[in-house]
Amino acid sequence: MNVMDRIEAALETALARGESPSGPPLLMQAMRHAVFPGGQRIRPRLCLSVAMACGDDMPQAADSAAAAIELLHCASLVHDDLPTFDNADTRRGKPTIHKAFNEPLAVLSGDALIVMAFQALAKGVTGAPDRLGRLVEIYSEAVGSPNGICAGQAWESESTIDLVEYQRAKTGALFAAATEAGAAAAGYDNAQWRVLGEALGEGYQIADDLRDIAADPEKLGKPVGQDAANGRPNAVAELGVDGAVDRLKRLITAAVDSVPECPGREPLRAAILEETGKFLPKNLARQAA
Amino acid sequence: MNVMDRIEAALETALARGESPSGPPLLMQAMRHAVFPGGQRIRPRLCLSVAMACGDDMPQAADSAAAAIELLHCASLVHDDLPTFDNADTRRGKPTIHKAFNEPLAVLSGDALIVMAFQALAKGVTGAPDRLGRLVEIYSEAVGSPNGICAGQAWESESTIDLVEYQRAKTGALFAAATEAGAAAAGYDNAQWRVLGEALGEGYQIADDLRDIAADPEKLGKPVGQDAANGRPNAVAELGVDGAVDRLKRLITAAVDSVPECPGREPLRAAILEETGKFLPKNLARQAA
C-alpha cells in the first residue's frame, strides 16, 4: 500500500471507532466532514516517511501515529474556523463545520477528534508499550500548553506577541511532532528528529504566509488575506516577499542536512527536497528562480 | 496523604507541566482558573477510592488517573459554559473562562486541558505499560464519540434525542470511566467496575436534575433552572420529584451491591453509602425521608 492509501485507511479505522447506531448522528457526520476528503495530509505523510526511513518495523504503530497527527490537525482546523477565531465560511473548498452543521457541533467535533487521536494510539500501538508512552507524550506536548498548537493560537489573545514562540507553537509544534512520532513509532530515538520537523514547520508556515498574499483562492480552498484581515503576525509582513522566499530556501537546506542516520536516509532526503519544492506558490517560485 | 490532598497534588503536577516562561500567560492562567479551586472533585475521588480498594499498588498511576479525569471534567465544564452552549456567566462561584478571559481562550484552554489529561497519564503511568494503554482507551471512550461526554452534549443538536443514550453519555460515561480507571490503575480488570460507575453516574445526574429545580443557587454556584431554560431533557420533568428521588435511592443500592471482590470491598461500600447520602439537596432529603 502506498503512503497516501495507508493514511486514508488508518483514518477510516479511527473514524469508524467513533461511529455507532447508539451515537448522535450529526456529531459523527461532522467528524467525518472534518476529516474526509483531506487536504495534502502533509503531517501524516511526513510522519510515515520518517517511520519508513527508520525501517517501519511496526507498520500498525506508524499508521496509528500518522492517523493521530492528522486527527489533531483536523481538530485544530475545526476550532480555528470557529466564529470566535477566523470565522471562516469554507475550508478545503467545503463549508466549515459550524456553517454546515452548527457552532456547538464544531466545538464538540473538534474535542472528539482530539480524543480520537489518543484513542488511535492506544488501539494501534500494541505490543510496544514504551512506544505508546512516547507517542502520547510527543502529541500532548505538540498540542497543549505551554508550546503546542493551542498555545500558538492563544498568543493571539496576548497584548504582546512573542513572534518566535508564536510561529514555533502554531505550526512548528505539529511538524516537529510528525517527525518525532514517525521515529518513535519505528522504535528510534525521537529527539534526534526534532530539528527536521521544526525546519519543515517553519518553512511551511512561511510558504503559507506567502500563499496568503499570493495564491489563487480557488486552489487554496480558503479566503486569501485572512492573516492580514485578522491582524496576525506574518513572515511576509516581517521580511518582505524576497526575504521570506530566501528564508524558506535556507530552511529547506537545513532540513535536508538534519536527517539523522537511518536505513532510508538518502531516499528521505530526496523526498524532502521534492516535497518542499511544492511549498512555494507557482507565481512566487517563478519570481524567485 | 489523604485522598483530597493526593488529588490536588496530582493536579498541581499536571498543571505545572503546562506552564513555562515561554508559554502564553493568559492561556496558562485560564487553565489554572478552570481547575483551581475545585468543586467536590467527585470523579477523581471515586477513581482513587476504587484504586485504594484494589490495593493501590502503584499510587503514582492512580494519582495520574485521578488527575486526568478531573482535567477532562474541567475541560468539559469550560466548553459547556461557552456562549454557544449554556452561555453561563459563573461556575463554582467565579466568572466562567470566557467571561474572566475571552471566548478564544475558553475554547483553547478546554482543548489544552483535554490534552493535558492524556499527558498526565503518559507521564505518570510508567513501568506498567499495559495499564497506560487501558487508561488511554477508557478515557478516550468516555469523552469522545459515539458514547462519551462530547456525544452526550451533541445529542442536544439532534431533533430527536435518545434520552437513555443522552444521560448515559453526558454524565454516566465519566463516572463509569472513574471506577474503571481506578481499577485499571491498580492492575485490576476494569470491565467489572463499569456497573458501579454507571449507577453512580445516573444517580448523580438525577441528583443534579433535582438540585437544578430545588437547590440554593449560592450553594450550587451556578444559576438554577438552567436545564429548563435550555429545554434539555431532565429526570425530574420525566419522573416527577418523588419518582426521581425513588429512582435515585434504587441506583444507590444497585451501586453498593455491584462492588466487585477486592481487598477493600467493605470500606468502599460504606464510603459509597456515605458519599451518595450527600447527593440529595437538603430540602428534598427531608421531603423524601
Coordinates of C-alpha atoms in Angstrom, one line a residue:
Chain A
M1 CA 0.0 0.0 0.0
N2 CA 1.4 3.5 -0.8
V3 CA 1.7 6.2 1.8
M4 CA -1.5 8.0 0.9
D5 CA -3.5 4.8 1.0
R6 CA -2.1 3.8 4.3
I7 CA -3.0 7.2 5.8
E8 CA -6.6 7.1 4.5
A9 CA -7.1 3.6 5.7
A10 CA -5.8 4.4 9.2
L11 CA -8.0 7.5 9.3
E12 CA -11.0 5.4 8.3
T13 CA -10.2 2.8 11.0
A14 CA -10.0 5.6 13.6
L15 CA -13.3 7.3 12.4
A16 CA -15.2 4.0 12.4
R17 CA -14.4 3.5 16.1
G18 CA -16.2 6.7 16.8
E19 CA -19.4 5.6 14.9
S20 CA -22.2 3.5 16.2
P21 CA -26.0 3.4 15.9
S22 CA -26.1 4.5 19.5
G23 CA -24.2 7.7 18.9
P24 CA -25.6 11.1 17.9
P25 CA -25.7 11.1 14.1
L26 CA -24.8 14.8 13.4
L27 CA -21.7 14.7 15.6
M28 CA -20.5 11.6 13.7
Q29 CA -21.2 13.3 10.4
A30 CA -19.5 16.4 11.4
M31 CA -16.3 14.5 12.4
R32 CA -16.3 12.8 9.0
H33 CA -16.8 16.1 7.3
A34 CA -13.8 17.5 9.1
V35 CA -11.5 14.6 8.1
F36 CA -12.6 13.5 4.6
P37 CA -11.8 14.4 1.9
G38 CA -8.5 15.6 3.2
G39 CA -6.0 18.2 2.1
Q40 CA -2.4 17.4 1.4
R41 CA -2.1 15.2 4.5
I42 CA 1.3 16.7 4.8
R43 CA 1.8 15.9 8.5
P44 CA 0.9 12.2 8.4
R45 CA 2.9 11.8 5.2
L46 CA 5.9 13.3 7.0
C47 CA 5.3 11.0 9.9
L48 CA 5.1 7.9 7.8
S49 CA 8.1 8.9 5.6
V50 CA 10.2 9.1 8.7
A51 CA 8.9 5.8 10.1
M52 CA 9.7 4.2 6.7
A53 CA 13.2 5.7 6.7
C54 CA 13.6 4.2 10.2
G55 CA 12.7 0.7 9.0
D56 CA 9.0 0.8 9.7
D57 CA 9.2 -2.4 11.8
M58 CA 5.7 -2.0 13.3
P59 CA 3.5 -0.6 10.4
Q60 CA 0.4 -0.5 12.5
A61 CA 2.1 1.7 15.1
A62 CA 3.3 4.0 12.4
D63 CA -0.1 4.1 10.7
S64 CA -1.8 4.9 14.0
A65 CA 0.7 7.7 14.7
A66 CA 0.1 9.1 11.2
A67 CA -3.7 9.0 11.7
A68 CA -3.4 10.6 15.1
I69 CA -1.5 13.6 13.9
E70 CA -3.9 14.2 11.1
L71 CA -6.9 14.0 13.5
L72 CA -5.2 16.5 15.8
H73 CA -4.6 18.8 12.8
C74 CA -8.2 18.5 11.6
A75 CA -9.4 19.2 15.1
S76 CA -7.3 22.4 15.2
L77 CA -8.8 23.5 11.8
V78 CA -12.3 23.0 13.0
H79 CA -11.7 25.1 16.1
D80 CA -9.6 27.7 14.3
D81 CA -12.5 28.2 11.8
L82 CA -15.0 29.0 14.6
P83 CA -16.7 32.4 14.7
T84 CA -14.6 33.4 17.7
F85 CA -11.4 32.8 15.8
D86 CA -11.2 33.1 11.9
N87 CA -15.0 32.9 11.4
A88 CA -14.3 31.1 8.2
D89 CA -17.1 30.0 5.9
T90 CA -15.1 27.5 3.8
R91 CA -12.3 25.0 4.4
R92 CA -10.8 22.7 1.7
G93 CA -13.5 24.0 -0.7
K94 CA -16.4 22.9 1.6
P95 CA -18.5 24.8 4.2
T96 CA -16.8 24.8 7.6
I97 CA -18.3 22.6 10.4
H98 CA -20.1 25.5 12.1
K99 CA -21.6 26.5 8.7
A100 CA -22.5 23.0 7.5
F101 CA -23.8 21.9 11.0
N102 CA -23.7 24.4 13.8
E103 CA -21.4 26.0 16.3
P104 CA -21.9 23.6 19.2
L105 CA -21.1 20.6 16.9
A106 CA -18.0 22.4 15.7
V107 CA -16.7 22.7 19.3
L108 CA -17.7 19.2 20.1
S109 CA -16.4 17.5 16.9
G110 CA -13.0 19.3 17.5
D111 CA -13.0 18.0 21.0
A112 CA -13.9 14.5 20.0
L113 CA -11.3 14.5 17.2
I114 CA -8.5 15.4 19.8
V115 CA -9.7 12.5 21.9
M116 CA -9.9 10.1 18.9
A117 CA -6.2 10.8 18.2
F118 CA -5.2 9.4 21.5
Q119 CA -7.6 6.5 21.1
A120 CA -5.9 5.7 17.8
L121 CA -2.6 5.5 19.5
A122 CA -3.9 3.3 22.4
K123 CA -5.6 0.9 19.9
G124 CA -2.9 0.8 17.3
V125 CA 0.4 0.9 19.2
T126 CA 0.1 -2.5 20.9
G127 CA 2.9 -4.8 21.9
A128 CA 5.4 -1.9 22.1
P129 CA 4.3 -0.1 25.3
D130 CA 7.3 2.2 25.6
R131 CA 6.5 3.5 22.1
L132 CA 2.9 4.2 23.2
G133 CA 4.0 6.3 26.1
R134 CA 6.5 8.3 24.0
L135 CA 3.9 8.9 21.3
V136 CA 1.3 10.2 23.8
E137 CA 3.9 12.5 25.3
I138 CA 5.0 13.8 21.9
Y139 CA 1.5 14.6 20.8
S140 CA 0.3 16.1 24.0
E141 CA 3.3 18.4 24.1
A142 CA 2.7 19.4 20.4
V143 CA -0.9 20.3 21.0
G144 CA -1.2 21.6 24.6
S145 CA 0.3 24.3 26.8
P146 CA 2.9 25.8 27.0
N147 CA 4.3 25.3 23.5
G148 CA 1.8 23.3 21.4
I149 CA -0.7 24.5 18.8
C150 CA -3.2 25.6 21.4
A151 CA -0.5 27.8 22.9
G152 CA 0.3 29.1 19.4
Q153 CA -3.3 30.1 18.9
A154 CA -3.5 31.6 22.4
W155 CA -0.7 34.0 21.7
E156 CA -3.2 35.9 19.6
S157 CA -5.0 36.8 22.8
E158 CA -1.9 38.4 24.3
S159 CA -1.3 42.2 24.0
T160 CA 2.4 41.5 23.2
I161 CA 3.1 38.5 21.0
D162 CA 6.3 36.6 21.2
L163 CA 6.6 36.1 17.4
V164 CA 9.2 33.3 17.6
E165 CA 7.2 31.3 20.2
Y166 CA 4.0 32.1 18.3
Q167 CA 5.2 30.6 14.9
R168 CA 7.1 27.8 16.6
A169 CA 4.0 26.7 18.5
K170 CA 1.4 27.4 15.9
T171 CA 2.9 25.4 13.1
G172 CA 6.3 24.1 14.1
A173 CA 5.0 22.1 17.0
L174 CA 2.9 19.7 14.9
F175 CA 5.6 19.3 12.2
A176 CA 8.2 18.5 14.9
A177 CA 5.7 16.0 16.4
A178 CA 5.3 14.4 13.0
T179 CA 9.0 13.6 12.5
E180 CA 9.4 12.7 16.2
A181 CA 6.4 10.4 16.1
G182 CA 7.5 8.7 12.9
A183 CA 10.8 7.9 14.6
A184 CA 9.2 6.8 17.9
A185 CA 6.7 4.6 16.1
A186 CA 9.6 2.7 14.5
G187 CA 11.5 2.4 17.8
Y188 CA 14.0 5.2 17.1
D189 CA 15.1 7.9 19.5
N190 CA 12.6 10.7 18.6
A191 CA 14.6 13.7 20.0
Q192 CA 17.1 13.5 17.1
W193 CA 14.3 14.0 14.6
R194 CA 13.0 17.2 16.1
V195 CA 15.2 19.6 14.1
L196 CA 13.9 18.2 10.8
G197 CA 10.3 18.8 11.8
E198 CA 11.0 22.3 13.2
A199 CA 12.7 23.4 10.0
L200 CA 10.0 22.0 7.8
G201 CA 7.3 23.5 10.0
E202 CA 8.8 27.0 9.8
G203 CA 9.3 26.6 6.1
Y204 CA 5.7 25.5 5.7
Q205 CA 4.5 28.5 7.8
I206 CA 6.5 30.9 5.6
A207 CA 5.1 29.3 2.5
D208 CA 1.6 29.6 3.9
D209 CA 2.2 33.3 4.6
L210 CA 3.4 33.7 1.0
R211 CA 0.4 31.8 -0.3
D212 CA -1.8 34.0 1.9
I213 CA -0.8 37.1 -0.1
A214 CA -0.1 35.5 -3.5
A215 CA -2.0 32.3 -4.2
D216 CA -5.1 31.6 -6.2
P217 CA -8.0 31.5 -3.8
E218 CA -9.7 28.6 -5.6
K219 CA -6.6 26.4 -5.3
L220 CA -6.0 27.1 -1.6
G221 CA -9.7 26.5 -0.7
K222 CA -9.9 29.3 1.8
P223 CA -10.3 33.0 1.5
V224 CA -6.9 34.9 1.0
G225 CA -5.6 37.7 3.1
Q226 CA -7.1 36.2 6.3
D227 CA -4.0 36.8 8.3
A228 CA -3.9 40.5 7.3
A229 CA -7.6 40.8 8.0
N230 CA -7.1 39.3 11.4
G231 CA -4.0 41.4 12.2
R232 CA -1.8 38.4 12.8
P233 CA 1.9 38.3 12.6
N234 CA 3.2 37.1 9.2
A235 CA 6.6 36.3 7.9
V236 CA 6.0 38.3 4.7
A237 CA 5.0 41.4 6.6
E238 CA 8.2 41.0 8.6
L239 CA 10.7 40.0 6.0
G240 CA 9.1 41.1 2.7
V241 CA 8.4 38.6 -0.1
D242 CA 12.1 38.2 -1.2
G243 CA 13.3 37.9 2.4
A244 CA 10.7 35.3 3.1
V245 CA 11.5 33.3 0.0
D246 CA 15.2 33.4 0.9
R247 CA 14.5 32.2 4.4
L248 CA 12.3 29.4 3.1
K249 CA 15.1 28.2 0.9
R250 CA 17.6 28.2 3.7
L251 CA 15.2 26.2 5.9
I252 CA 14.8 23.5 3.2
T253 CA 18.6 23.1 3.0
A254 CA 18.8 22.9 6.8
A255 CA 16.0 20.3 6.9
V256 CA 17.7 18.1 4.3
D257 CA 21.0 18.3 6.1
S258 CA 19.5 17.5 9.5
V259 CA 18.2 14.0 8.7
P260 CA 19.8 11.6 11.2
E261 CA 21.5 8.3 10.4
C262 CA 18.9 5.7 9.5
P263 CA 18.4 2.9 6.9
G264 CA 16.5 5.1 4.5
R265 CA 18.4 8.4 4.9
E266 CA 19.1 9.1 1.2
P267 CA 15.6 8.4 -0.1
L268 CA 14.1 10.5 2.7
R269 CA 16.4 13.5 1.9
A270 CA 15.4 13.2 -1.8
A271 CA 11.7 13.1 -0.8
I272 CA 12.0 16.2 1.4
L273 CA 13.6 18.1 -1.5
E274 CA 10.8 17.1 -3.8
E275 CA 8.0 17.8 -1.4
T276 CA 9.3 21.2 -0.3
G277 CA 9.7 22.1 -3.9
K278 CA 5.9 22.3 -3.9
F279 CA 5.7 24.7 -0.9
L280 CA 6.0 27.8 -3.0
P281 CA 3.1 29.2 -4.9
K282 CA 3.9 28.9 -8.7
N283 CA 4.0 32.7 -9.4
L284 CA 6.4 33.2 -6.5
A285 CA 8.6 30.2 -7.5
R286 CA 9.0 31.8 -10.9
Q287 CA 9.8 35.1 -9.4
A288 CA 12.3 33.6 -7.0
A289 CA 14.1 31.4 -9.7
Chain B
M1 CA -1.7 11.9 52.3
N2 CA -5.5 11.8 52.3
V3 CA -7.5 11.4 49.1
M4 CA -8.2 15.1 48.6
D5 CA -4.5 16.1 49.1
R6 CA -3.4 13.4 46.7
I7 CA -5.8 14.8 44.0
E8 CA -4.8 18.4 44.5
A9 CA -1.1 17.5 44.4
A10 CA -1.6 15.4 41.2
L11 CA -3.5 18.2 39.5
E12 CA -0.8 20.7 40.5
T13 CA 1.9 18.4 39.0
A14 CA -0.1 18.2 35.8
L15 CA -0.8 21.9 35.5
A16 CA 2.8 22.8 36.2
R17 CA 3.8 20.8 33.2
G18 CA 1.7 23.1 31.1
E19 CA 3.4 26.2 32.4
S20 CA 6.7 27.9 31.2
P21 CA 8.0 31.4 30.7
S22 CA 7.9 30.6 27.0
G23 CA 4.2 30.0 27.0
P24 CA 1.3 32.5 26.5
P25 CA 0.5 33.8 30.0
L26 CA -3.3 34.2 29.7
L27 CA -3.8 30.6 28.4
M28 CA -1.9 29.3 31.4
Q29 CA -3.9 31.5 33.8
A30 CA -7.1 30.4 32.2
M31 CA -6.2 26.7 32.6
R32 CA -5.5 27.3 36.3
H33 CA -8.7 29.2 36.7
A34 CA -10.6 26.3 35.3
V35 CA -9.0 23.7 37.6
F36 CA -8.4 25.6 40.9
P37 CA -10.1 25.9 43.3
G38 CA -12.1 22.8 42.5
G39 CA -15.6 21.6 43.2
Q40 CA -16.3 18.4 45.0
R41 CA -13.7 16.5 42.9
I42 CA -16.2 13.7 42.9
R43 CA -14.8 11.8 39.8
P44 CA -11.2 11.7 40.9
R45 CA -12.3 10.8 44.5
L46 CA -14.3 7.9 43.0
C47 CA -11.3 6.9 40.9
L48 CA -8.9 6.9 43.8
S49 CA -11.3 5.2 46.1
V50 CA -11.6 2.3 43.7
A51 CA -7.8 2.2 43.2
M52 CA -7.4 2.0 47.0
A53 CA -10.0 -0.7 47.3
C54 CA -8.0 -2.6 44.7
G55 CA -4.8 -2.3 46.7
D56 CA -3.3 0.8 45.1
D57 CA 0.0 -0.9 44.3
M58 CA 1.1 2.0 42.0
P59 CA 0.0 5.2 43.7
Q60 CA 1.5 7.4 41.0
A61 CA -0.5 5.6 38.4
A62 CA -3.7 6.1 40.4
D63 CA -2.9 9.7 41.1
S64 CA -2.4 10.4 37.4
A65 CA -5.6 8.7 36.5
A66 CA -7.4 10.7 39.1
A67 CA -5.9 14.0 37.9
A68 CA -6.6 13.1 34.3
I69 CA -10.3 12.5 34.9
E70 CA -10.7 15.8 36.7
L71 CA -8.9 17.6 33.9
L72 CA -11.3 16.1 31.4
H73 CA -14.2 17.1 33.5
C74 CA -12.9 20.7 33.9
A75 CA -12.4 20.9 30.2
S76 CA -16.0 19.8 29.6
L77 CA -17.2 22.5 32.0
V78 CA -15.2 25.2 30.3
H79 CA -16.7 24.3 26.9
D80 CA -20.2 23.7 28.2
D81 CA -20.2 27.2 29.6
L82 CA -19.4 28.8 26.2
P83 CA -21.9 31.2 24.7
T84 CA -22.9 28.6 22.1
F85 CA -23.9 26.1 24.8
D86 CA -25.0 27.3 28.3
N87 CA -23.7 30.9 28.0
A88 CA -23.0 30.7 31.7
D89 CA -21.5 33.7 33.5
T90 CA -20.4 31.9 36.6
R91 CA -19.1 28.5 37.6
R92 CA -18.1 27.4 41.1
G93 CA -18.9 30.9 42.2
K94 CA -16.4 32.5 39.9
P95 CA -16.7 34.1 36.4
T96 CA -16.5 31.4 33.6
I97 CA -13.4 31.4 31.4
H98 CA -15.0 33.2 28.5
K99 CA -16.1 35.9 31.0
A100 CA -12.9 36.2 33.0
F101 CA -10.7 36.0 29.9
N102 CA -12.3 35.7 26.5
E103 CA -14.1 33.2 24.2
P104 CA -11.0 32.1 22.2
L105 CA -9.1 31.3 25.5
A106 CA -12.1 29.4 26.7
V107 CA -12.0 27.2 23.6
L108 CA -8.3 26.8 23.7
S109 CA -8.0 26.2 27.5
G110 CA -10.6 23.4 27.2
D111 CA -8.7 21.9 24.3
A112 CA -5.4 22.1 26.2
L113 CA -6.9 20.6 29.4
I114 CA -8.1 17.6 27.3
V115 CA -4.6 17.1 26.0
M116 CA -3.1 17.6 29.5
A117 CA -5.2 14.7 30.8
F118 CA -3.6 12.3 28.3
Q119 CA -0.2 13.8 29.1
A120 CA -0.7 13.2 32.8
L121 CA -1.3 9.5 32.0
A122 CA 1.8 9.2 29.8
K123 CA 4.0 10.9 32.4
G124 CA 2.5 9.2 35.5
V125 CA 1.8 5.6 34.4
T126 CA 5.3 4.4 33.9
G127 CA 6.6 0.9 34.4
A128 CA 3.2 -0.6 33.8
P129 CA 2.7 -0.1 30.1
D130 CA -0.4 -2.3 29.8
R131 CA -2.1 -0.1 32.3
L132 CA -1.3 3.1 30.3
G133 CA -2.9 1.6 27.2
R134 CA -6.1 0.6 29.1
L135 CA -6.3 4.1 30.8
V136 CA -6.0 5.9 27.4
E137 CA -8.7 3.7 26.0
I138 CA -11.0 4.1 28.9
Y139 CA -10.7 7.9 28.9
S140 CA -11.0 8.3 25.2
E141 CA -14.1 6.2 25.1
A142 CA -15.6 8.2 28.0
V143 CA -15.0 11.6 26.3
G144 CA -15.3 11.1 22.6
S145 CA -17.8 9.7 20.0
P146 CA -20.0 7.7 19.9
N147 CA -20.8 7.4 23.7
G148 CA -18.6 9.8 25.6
I149 CA -19.4 13.2 27.1
C150 CA -18.9 15.0 23.8
A151 CA -21.5 12.7 22.3
G152 CA -23.8 13.4 25.3
Q153 CA -23.6 17.1 24.6
A154 CA -24.0 16.6 20.9
W155 CA -27.4 14.9 21.4
E156 CA -28.7 18.4 22.2
S157 CA -28.2 19.2 18.5
E158 CA -30.4 16.4 17.3
S159 CA -34.1 16.9 16.5
T160 CA -34.9 13.7 18.3
I161 CA -33.0 12.9 21.5
D162 CA -32.4 9.4 22.6
L163 CA -32.9 10.1 26.3
V164 CA -31.2 7.0 27.6
E165 CA -28.1 7.4 25.4
Y166 CA -28.1 11.2 26.2
Q167 CA -27.9 10.7 30.0
R168 CA -25.6 7.7 29.8
A169 CA -23.1 9.6 27.7
K170 CA -23.4 13.0 29.2
T171 CA -22.8 12.1 32.9
G172 CA -22.6 8.3 33.1
A173 CA -19.6 8.0 30.8
L174 CA -17.2 9.9 33.0
F175 CA -18.4 8.2 36.2
A176 CA -18.0 4.8 34.6
A177 CA -14.5 5.8 33.5
A178 CA -13.7 6.9 37.0
T179 CA -14.4 3.5 38.5
E180 CA -12.8 1.6 35.5
A181 CA -9.7 3.8 35.6
G182 CA -9.3 3.3 39.3
A183 CA -9.3 -0.4 38.9
A184 CA -7.1 -0.3 35.8
A185 CA -4.5 1.9 37.5
A186 CA -4.2 -0.7 40.3
G187 CA -3.9 -3.5 37.8
Y188 CA -7.4 -4.9 38.1
D189 CA -9.8 -5.9 35.3
N190 CA -11.6 -2.6 34.6
A191 CA -14.7 -4.0 32.9
Q192 CA -16.1 -5.4 36.2
W193 CA -16.1 -2.0 37.7
R194 CA -18.3 -0.3 35.0
V195 CA -21.6 -1.1 36.6
L196 CA -20.7 0.8 39.7
G197 CA -19.7 3.9 37.8
E198 CA -22.8 3.8 35.6
A199 CA -25.1 3.5 38.6
L200 CA -23.4 6.4 40.4
G201 CA -23.3 8.4 37.3
E202 CA -27.1 8.1 36.7
G203 CA -27.7 8.8 40.4
Y204 CA -25.6 11.9 40.3
Q205 CA -27.4 13.1 37.1
I206 CA -30.8 12.6 38.8
A207 CA -29.5 14.4 41.9
D208 CA -28.2 17.2 39.7
D209 CA -31.6 17.5 38.0
L210 CA -33.2 17.6 41.4
R211 CA -30.8 20.3 42.6
D212 CA -31.5 22.2 39.3
I213 CA -35.1 22.8 40.4
A214 CA -34.7 22.7 44.2
A215 CA -31.3 23.9 45.4
D216 CA -30.0 27.1 46.8
P217 CA -28.3 29.0 44.0
E218 CA -25.5 30.3 46.2
K219 CA -24.5 26.8 47.4
L220 CA -24.5 25.3 43.9
G221 CA -22.5 28.2 42.4
K222 CA -24.4 28.3 39.1
P223 CA -27.7 29.8 38.1
V224 CA -30.7 27.4 38.8
G225 CA -33.2 26.3 36.3
Q226 CA -30.6 26.2 33.5
D227 CA -31.8 22.9 32.1
A228 CA -35.4 24.1 31.9
A229 CA -34.2 27.4 30.3
N230 CA -32.2 25.5 27.7
G231 CA -35.1 23.0 27.0
R232 CA -33.0 20.0 27.9
P233 CA -34.2 16.6 29.0
N234 CA -34.4 16.2 32.7
A235 CA -35.2 13.3 35.0
V236 CA -37.5 15.4 37.2
A237 CA -39.5 16.5 34.2
E238 CA -39.8 12.9 33.2
L239 CA -40.4 11.2 36.5
G240 CA -41.6 14.0 38.8
V241 CA -39.7 14.8 42.1
D242 CA -40.9 11.8 44.0
G243 CA -40.2 9.4 41.1
A244 CA -36.8 10.9 40.7
V245 CA -36.0 10.6 44.4
D246 CA -37.2 7.0 44.3
R247 CA -35.0 6.1 41.3
L248 CA -32.0 7.7 42.9
K249 CA -32.4 5.6 46.0
R250 CA -32.6 2.4 43.9
L251 CA -29.5 3.4 42.0
I252 CA -27.5 3.8 45.2
T253 CA -28.5 0.4 46.4
A254 CA -27.5 -1.1 43.0
A255 CA -24.2 0.7 43.2
V256 CA -23.3 -0.7 46.6
D257 CA -24.3 -4.2 45.6
S258 CA -22.2 -4.1 42.4
V259 CA -18.8 -3.6 44.0
P260 CA -16.7 -6.5 42.8
E261 CA -14.4 -8.6 45.0
C262 CA -11.3 -6.7 46.1
P263 CA -9.2 -6.3 49.2
G264 CA -11.1 -3.1 50.3
R265 CA -14.6 -4.1 49.3
E266 CA -16.4 -3.3 52.6
P267 CA -14.8 0.1 53.3
L268 CA -15.6 1.1 49.7
R269 CA -19.3 0.1 50.1
A270 CA -19.5 2.1 53.2
A271 CA -17.9 5.1 51.6
I272 CA -20.3 4.9 48.6
L273 CA -23.3 4.9 51.0
E274 CA -21.8 7.9 52.9
E275 CA -21.0 9.9 49.7
T276 CA -24.2 9.3 47.9
G277 CA -26.1 10.4 51.1
K278 CA -24.9 13.9 50.2
F279 CA -26.3 13.7 46.6
L280 CA -29.8 15.0 47.6
P281 CA -30.3 18.6 48.3
K282 CA -31.3 19.0 52.0
N283 CA -34.8 20.2 51.4
L284 CA -35.6 17.2 49.2
A285 CA -33.8 14.8 51.5
R286 CA -36.2 15.9 54.3
Q287 CA -39.1 15.6 51.9
A288 CA -38.1 12.1 50.8
A289 CA -37.4 10.8 54.4

